Amino acid sequence: MKSGERTDIRQVAKQKFTDYLTAHKCRKTPERFAVLDVIYSDSRHFDTDMLFETLQKDGFPVSRATLYNTLQLLLDCRLIVKHHFEEHRAFYERAGGAFHLHLVCTGCHSVTEYQDAELQRAILNKKIKKFKAAHYVLNVSGLCTECARQLKKNNKKK
Ligand SMILES: [Zn+2]
Ligand SMILES: [Zn+2]
């Protein structure tokens, strides 16, 4: 992605968030915009702990309460989407990103994003009765090579 393009996405998101906060009479605090900026600087998904740490590292420490509250606002105005790869842990990522798969390892719980042009064509060209597909994010569970290797080693020991 070109850097100019990236600035654009951030600007558009910022404007959308500003409009939303104004319309809903919410305060436009620098903390809320710092959260948005961090999210839109990186296309990968994240959980609240990762976001909390990134904000601290960037010199923008926000409280957990502010973080949760801001994430809820961003969900409400559809600037981010929420995923549940694991039952008790939510992951977020910015909305409107590229079509992709989430490869979820059931061993170490790592999540890798994966893009495939062939699969994308297949899904978008698929004729589904009374439905026209426009976007997708697929979650595929399995084992990463590291966990598969570990499993094989453990099985040998038995
Ligand atoms: Zn993703
Ligand atoms: Zn793994």
mmCIF file of C-alpha atoms and ligand atoms in Angstrom:
data_model
loop_
_atom_site.group_PDB
_atom_site.id
_atom_site.type_symbol
_atom_site.label_atom_id
_atom_site.label_comp_id
_atom_site.label_asym_id
_atom_site.label_seq_id
_atom_site.Cartn_x
_atom_site.Cartn_y
_atom_site.Cartn_z
ATOM 1 C CA MET A 1 0.000 0.000 0.000
ATOM 2 C CA LYS A 2 1.291 3.483 -0.845
ATOM 3 C CA SER A 3 1.774 5.819 2.098
ATOM 4 C CA GLY A 4 -0.537 8.444 0.585
ATOM 5 C CA GLU A 5 -3.317 5.922 0.425
ATOM 6 C CA ARG A 6 -2.820 5.009 4.064
ATOM 7 C CA THR A 7 -3.091 8.645 5.158
ATOM 8 C CA ASP A 8 -6.361 8.808 3.257
ATOM 9 C CA ILE A 9 -7.956 5.898 5.100
ATOM 10 C CA ARG A 10 -6.959 7.485 8.395
ATOM 11 C CA GLN A 11 -8.344 10.859 7.413
ATOM 12 C CA VAL A 12 -11.642 9.362 6.252
ATOM 13 C CA ALA A 13 -11.947 7.336 9.463
ATOM 14 C CA LYS A 14 -11.165 10.383 11.568
ATOM 15 C CA GLN A 15 -13.835 12.412 9.798
ATOM 16 C CA LYS A 16 -16.391 9.645 10.198
ATOM 17 C CA PHE A 17 -15.610 9.353 13.909
ATOM 18 C CA THR A 18 -15.806 13.143 14.379
ATOM 19 C CA ASP A 19 -19.227 13.210 12.691
ATOM 20 C CA TYR A 20 -20.442 10.312 14.804
ATOM 21 C CA LEU A 21 -19.287 11.862 18.086
ATOM 22 C CA THR A 22 -20.879 15.190 17.135
ATOM 23 C CA ALA A 23 -24.175 13.559 16.140
ATOM 24 C CA HIS A 24 -24.311 11.587 19.387
ATOM 25 C CA LYS A 25 -23.165 14.475 21.563
ATOM 26 C CA CYS A 26 -20.095 12.570 22.767
ATOM 27 C CA ARG A 27 -16.935 14.352 23.787
ATOM 28 C CA LYS A 28 -14.161 14.520 21.186
ATOM 29 C CA THR A 29 -11.263 13.720 23.506
ATOM 30 C CA PRO A 30 -7.658 13.334 22.299
ATOM 31 C CA GLU A 31 -7.624 9.849 23.893
ATOM 32 C CA ARG A 32 -10.441 8.650 21.655
ATOM 33 C CA PHE A 33 -8.661 9.896 18.551
ATOM 34 C CA ALA A 34 -5.372 8.377 19.698
ATOM 35 C CA VAL A 35 -7.108 4.984 19.896
ATOM 36 C CA LEU A 36 -8.552 5.419 16.411
ATOM 37 C CA ASP A 37 -5.180 6.493 15.029
ATOM 38 C CA VAL A 38 -3.369 3.461 16.420
ATOM 39 C CA ILE A 39 -6.015 1.123 14.997
ATOM 40 C CA TYR A 40 -5.896 2.708 11.555
ATOM 41 C CA SER A 41 -2.092 2.710 11.439
ATOM 42 C CA ASP A 42 -2.039 -1.066 11.292
ATOM 43 C CA SER A 43 -4.293 -3.399 9.310
ATOM 44 C CA ARG A 44 -3.771 -6.388 11.597
ATOM 45 C CA HIS A 45 -6.281 -7.482 14.181
ATOM 46 C CA PHE A 46 -5.648 -6.927 17.872
ATOM 47 C CA ASP A 47 -7.155 -7.521 21.282
ATOM 48 C CA THR A 48 -7.563 -4.957 24.056
ATOM 49 C CA ASP A 49 -4.273 -5.920 25.760
ATOM 50 C CA MET A 50 -2.288 -5.395 22.566
ATOM 51 C CA LEU A 51 -3.968 -2.051 21.975
ATOM 52 C CA PHE A 52 -3.422 -0.970 25.580
ATOM 53 C CA GLU A 53 0.309 -1.730 25.296
ATOM 54 C CA THR A 54 0.713 -0.015 21.922
ATOM 55 C CA LEU A 55 -0.905 3.155 23.250
ATOM 56 C CA GLN A 56 1.415 3.163 26.243
ATOM 57 C CA LYS A 57 4.453 2.620 24.043
ATOM 58 C CA ASP A 58 3.346 5.456 21.770
ATOM 59 C CA GLY A 59 3.137 7.783 24.761
ATOM 60 C CA PHE A 60 -0.661 7.886 24.805
ATOM 61 C CA PRO A 61 -1.628 5.945 27.907
ATOM 62 C CA VAL A 62 -5.391 5.635 28.271
ATOM 63 C CA SER A 63 -7.328 3.923 31.026
ATOM 64 C CA ARG A 64 -8.968 0.556 30.418
ATOM 65 C CA ALA A 65 -12.354 2.215 30.868
ATOM 66 C CA THR A 66 -11.611 4.766 28.137
ATOM 67 C CA LEU A 67 -10.297 2.014 25.880
ATOM 68 C CA TYR A 68 -13.420 -0.154 26.221
ATOM 69 C CA ASN A 69 -15.681 2.828 25.874
ATOM 70 C CA THR A 70 -13.877 4.015 22.717
ATOM 71 C CA LEU A 71 -13.932 0.533 21.169
ATOM 72 C CA GLN A 72 -17.678 0.401 21.731
ATOM 73 C CA LEU A 73 -18.113 3.771 19.996
ATOM 74 C CA LEU A 74 -15.963 2.587 17.080
ATOM 75 C CA LEU A 75 -18.056 -0.581 16.811
ATOM 76 C CA ASP A 76 -21.239 1.482 16.880
ATOM 77 C CA CYS A 77 -20.123 3.660 13.975
ATOM 78 C CA ARG A 78 -18.766 0.588 12.144
ATOM 79 C CA LEU A 79 -15.158 1.733 11.959
ATOM 80 C CA ILE A 80 -14.013 -1.546 13.483
ATOM 81 C CA VAL A 81 -15.332 -5.108 13.537
ATOM 82 C CA LYS A 82 -15.161 -7.644 16.330
ATOM 83 C CA HIS A 83 -14.150 -11.309 16.009
ATOM 84 C CA HIS A 84 -14.358 -14.147 18.479
ATOM 85 C CA PHE A 85 -11.608 -16.572 17.512
ATOM 86 C CA GLU A 86 -11.666 -17.943 21.016
ATOM 87 C CA GLU A 87 -14.647 -18.105 23.291
ATOM 88 C CA HIS A 88 -13.520 -15.635 25.922
ATOM 89 C CA ARG A 89 -11.276 -13.349 23.960
ATOM 90 C CA ALA A 90 -12.414 -10.771 21.457
ATOM 91 C CA PHE A 91 -10.281 -9.526 18.589
ATOM 92 C CA TYR A 92 -10.883 -6.366 16.645
ATOM 93 C CA GLU A 93 -9.737 -5.044 13.310
ATOM 94 C CA ARG A 94 -10.546 -2.023 11.245
ATOM 95 C CA ALA A 95 -13.560 -2.284 9.006
ATOM 96 C CA GLY A 96 -13.546 -2.432 5.233
ATOM 97 C CA GLY A 97 -10.144 -4.092 4.921
ATOM 98 C CA ALA A 98 -9.133 -6.530 2.207
ATOM 99 C CA PHE A 99 -10.885 -9.888 1.812
ATOM 100 C CA HIS A 100 -8.972 -12.379 3.869
ATOM 101 C CA LEU A 101 -8.901 -15.591 5.813
ATOM 102 C CA HIS A 102 -8.009 -15.901 9.466
ATOM 103 C CA LEU A 103 -5.967 -19.006 10.071
ATOM 104 C CA VAL A 104 -6.607 -19.757 13.717
ATOM 105 C CA CYS A 105 -4.235 -22.239 15.398
ATOM 106 C CA THR A 106 -6.056 -24.331 17.992
ATOM 107 C CA GLY A 107 -2.706 -25.139 19.645
ATOM 108 C CA CYS A 108 -1.087 -21.764 20.378
ATOM 109 C CA HIS A 109 -4.126 -19.579 19.472
ATOM 110 C CA SER A 110 -2.133 -17.552 16.976
ATOM 111 C CA VAL A 111 -4.128 -15.909 14.200
ATOM 112 C CA THR A 112 -2.574 -15.326 10.798
ATOM 113 C CA GLU A 113 -4.188 -13.359 8.020
ATOM 114 C CA TYR A 114 -4.126 -14.905 4.585
ATOM 115 C CA GLN A 115 -5.154 -13.562 1.205
ATOM 116 C CA ASP A 116 -5.876 -15.650 -1.840
ATOM 117 C CA ALA A 117 -7.040 -14.236 -5.179
ATOM 118 C CA GLU A 118 -8.398 -17.547 -6.430
ATOM 119 C CA LEU A 119 -10.545 -18.080 -3.356
ATOM 120 C CA GLN A 120 -11.730 -14.491 -3.523
ATOM 121 C CA ARG A 121 -12.988 -14.966 -7.087
ATOM 122 C CA ALA A 122 -14.617 -18.266 -6.157
ATOM 123 C CA ILE A 123 -16.543 -16.759 -3.241
ATOM 124 C CA LEU A 124 -17.596 -13.561 -4.958
ATOM 125 C CA ASN A 125 -18.646 -15.382 -8.150
ATOM 126 C CA LYS A 126 -20.471 -18.108 -6.285
ATOM 127 C CA LYS A 127 -24.177 -18.078 -7.120
ATOM 128 C CA ILE A 128 -26.031 -18.151 -3.834
ATOM 129 C CA LYS A 129 -29.805 -18.292 -3.865
ATOM 130 C CA LYS A 130 -31.418 -14.985 -2.878
ATOM 131 C CA PHE A 131 -28.081 -13.520 -1.841
ATOM 132 C CA LYS A 132 -25.280 -11.513 -3.397
ATOM 133 C CA ALA A 133 -21.939 -11.773 -1.646
ATOM 134 C CA ALA A 134 -20.037 -8.498 -1.303
ATOM 135 C CA HIS A 135 -17.401 -9.018 1.349
ATOM 136 C CA TYR A 136 -16.069 -11.796 3.522
ATOM 137 C CA VAL A 137 -13.690 -12.651 6.334
ATOM 138 C CA LEU A 138 -13.331 -16.378 6.808
ATOM 139 C CA ASN A 139 -12.079 -18.070 9.937
ATOM 140 C CA VAL A 140 -10.262 -21.348 9.377
ATOM 141 C CA SER A 141 -9.124 -23.339 12.393
ATOM 142 C CA GLY A 142 -6.226 -25.783 12.345
ATOM 143 C CA LEU A 143 -2.630 -26.144 13.475
ATOM 144 C CA CYS A 144 0.317 -23.913 12.613
ATOM 145 C CA THR A 145 3.491 -25.719 11.485
ATOM 146 C CA GLU A 146 5.149 -25.147 14.862
ATOM 147 C CA CYS A 147 2.253 -26.727 16.786
ATOM 148 C CA ALA A 148 1.951 -29.551 14.246
ATOM 149 C CA ARG A 149 5.655 -30.319 14.677
ATOM 150 C CA GLN A 150 5.307 -30.245 18.462
ATOM 151 C CA LEU A 151 2.341 -32.608 18.320
ATOM 152 C CA LYS A 152 4.240 -35.034 16.126
ATOM 153 C CA LYS A 153 7.181 -34.972 18.549
ATOM 154 C CA ASN A 154 4.906 -35.587 21.552
ATOM 155 C CA ASN A 155 3.168 -38.457 19.792
ATOM 156 C CA LYS A 156 6.502 -40.096 19.094
ATOM 157 C CA LYS A 157 7.456 -39.980 22.770
ATOM 158 C CA LYS A 158 4.340 -41.874 23.805
HETATM 159 ZN ZN ZN B 1 -8.391 -9.963 9.878
HETATM 160 ZN ZN ZN B 2 0.166 -22.941 16.783
#
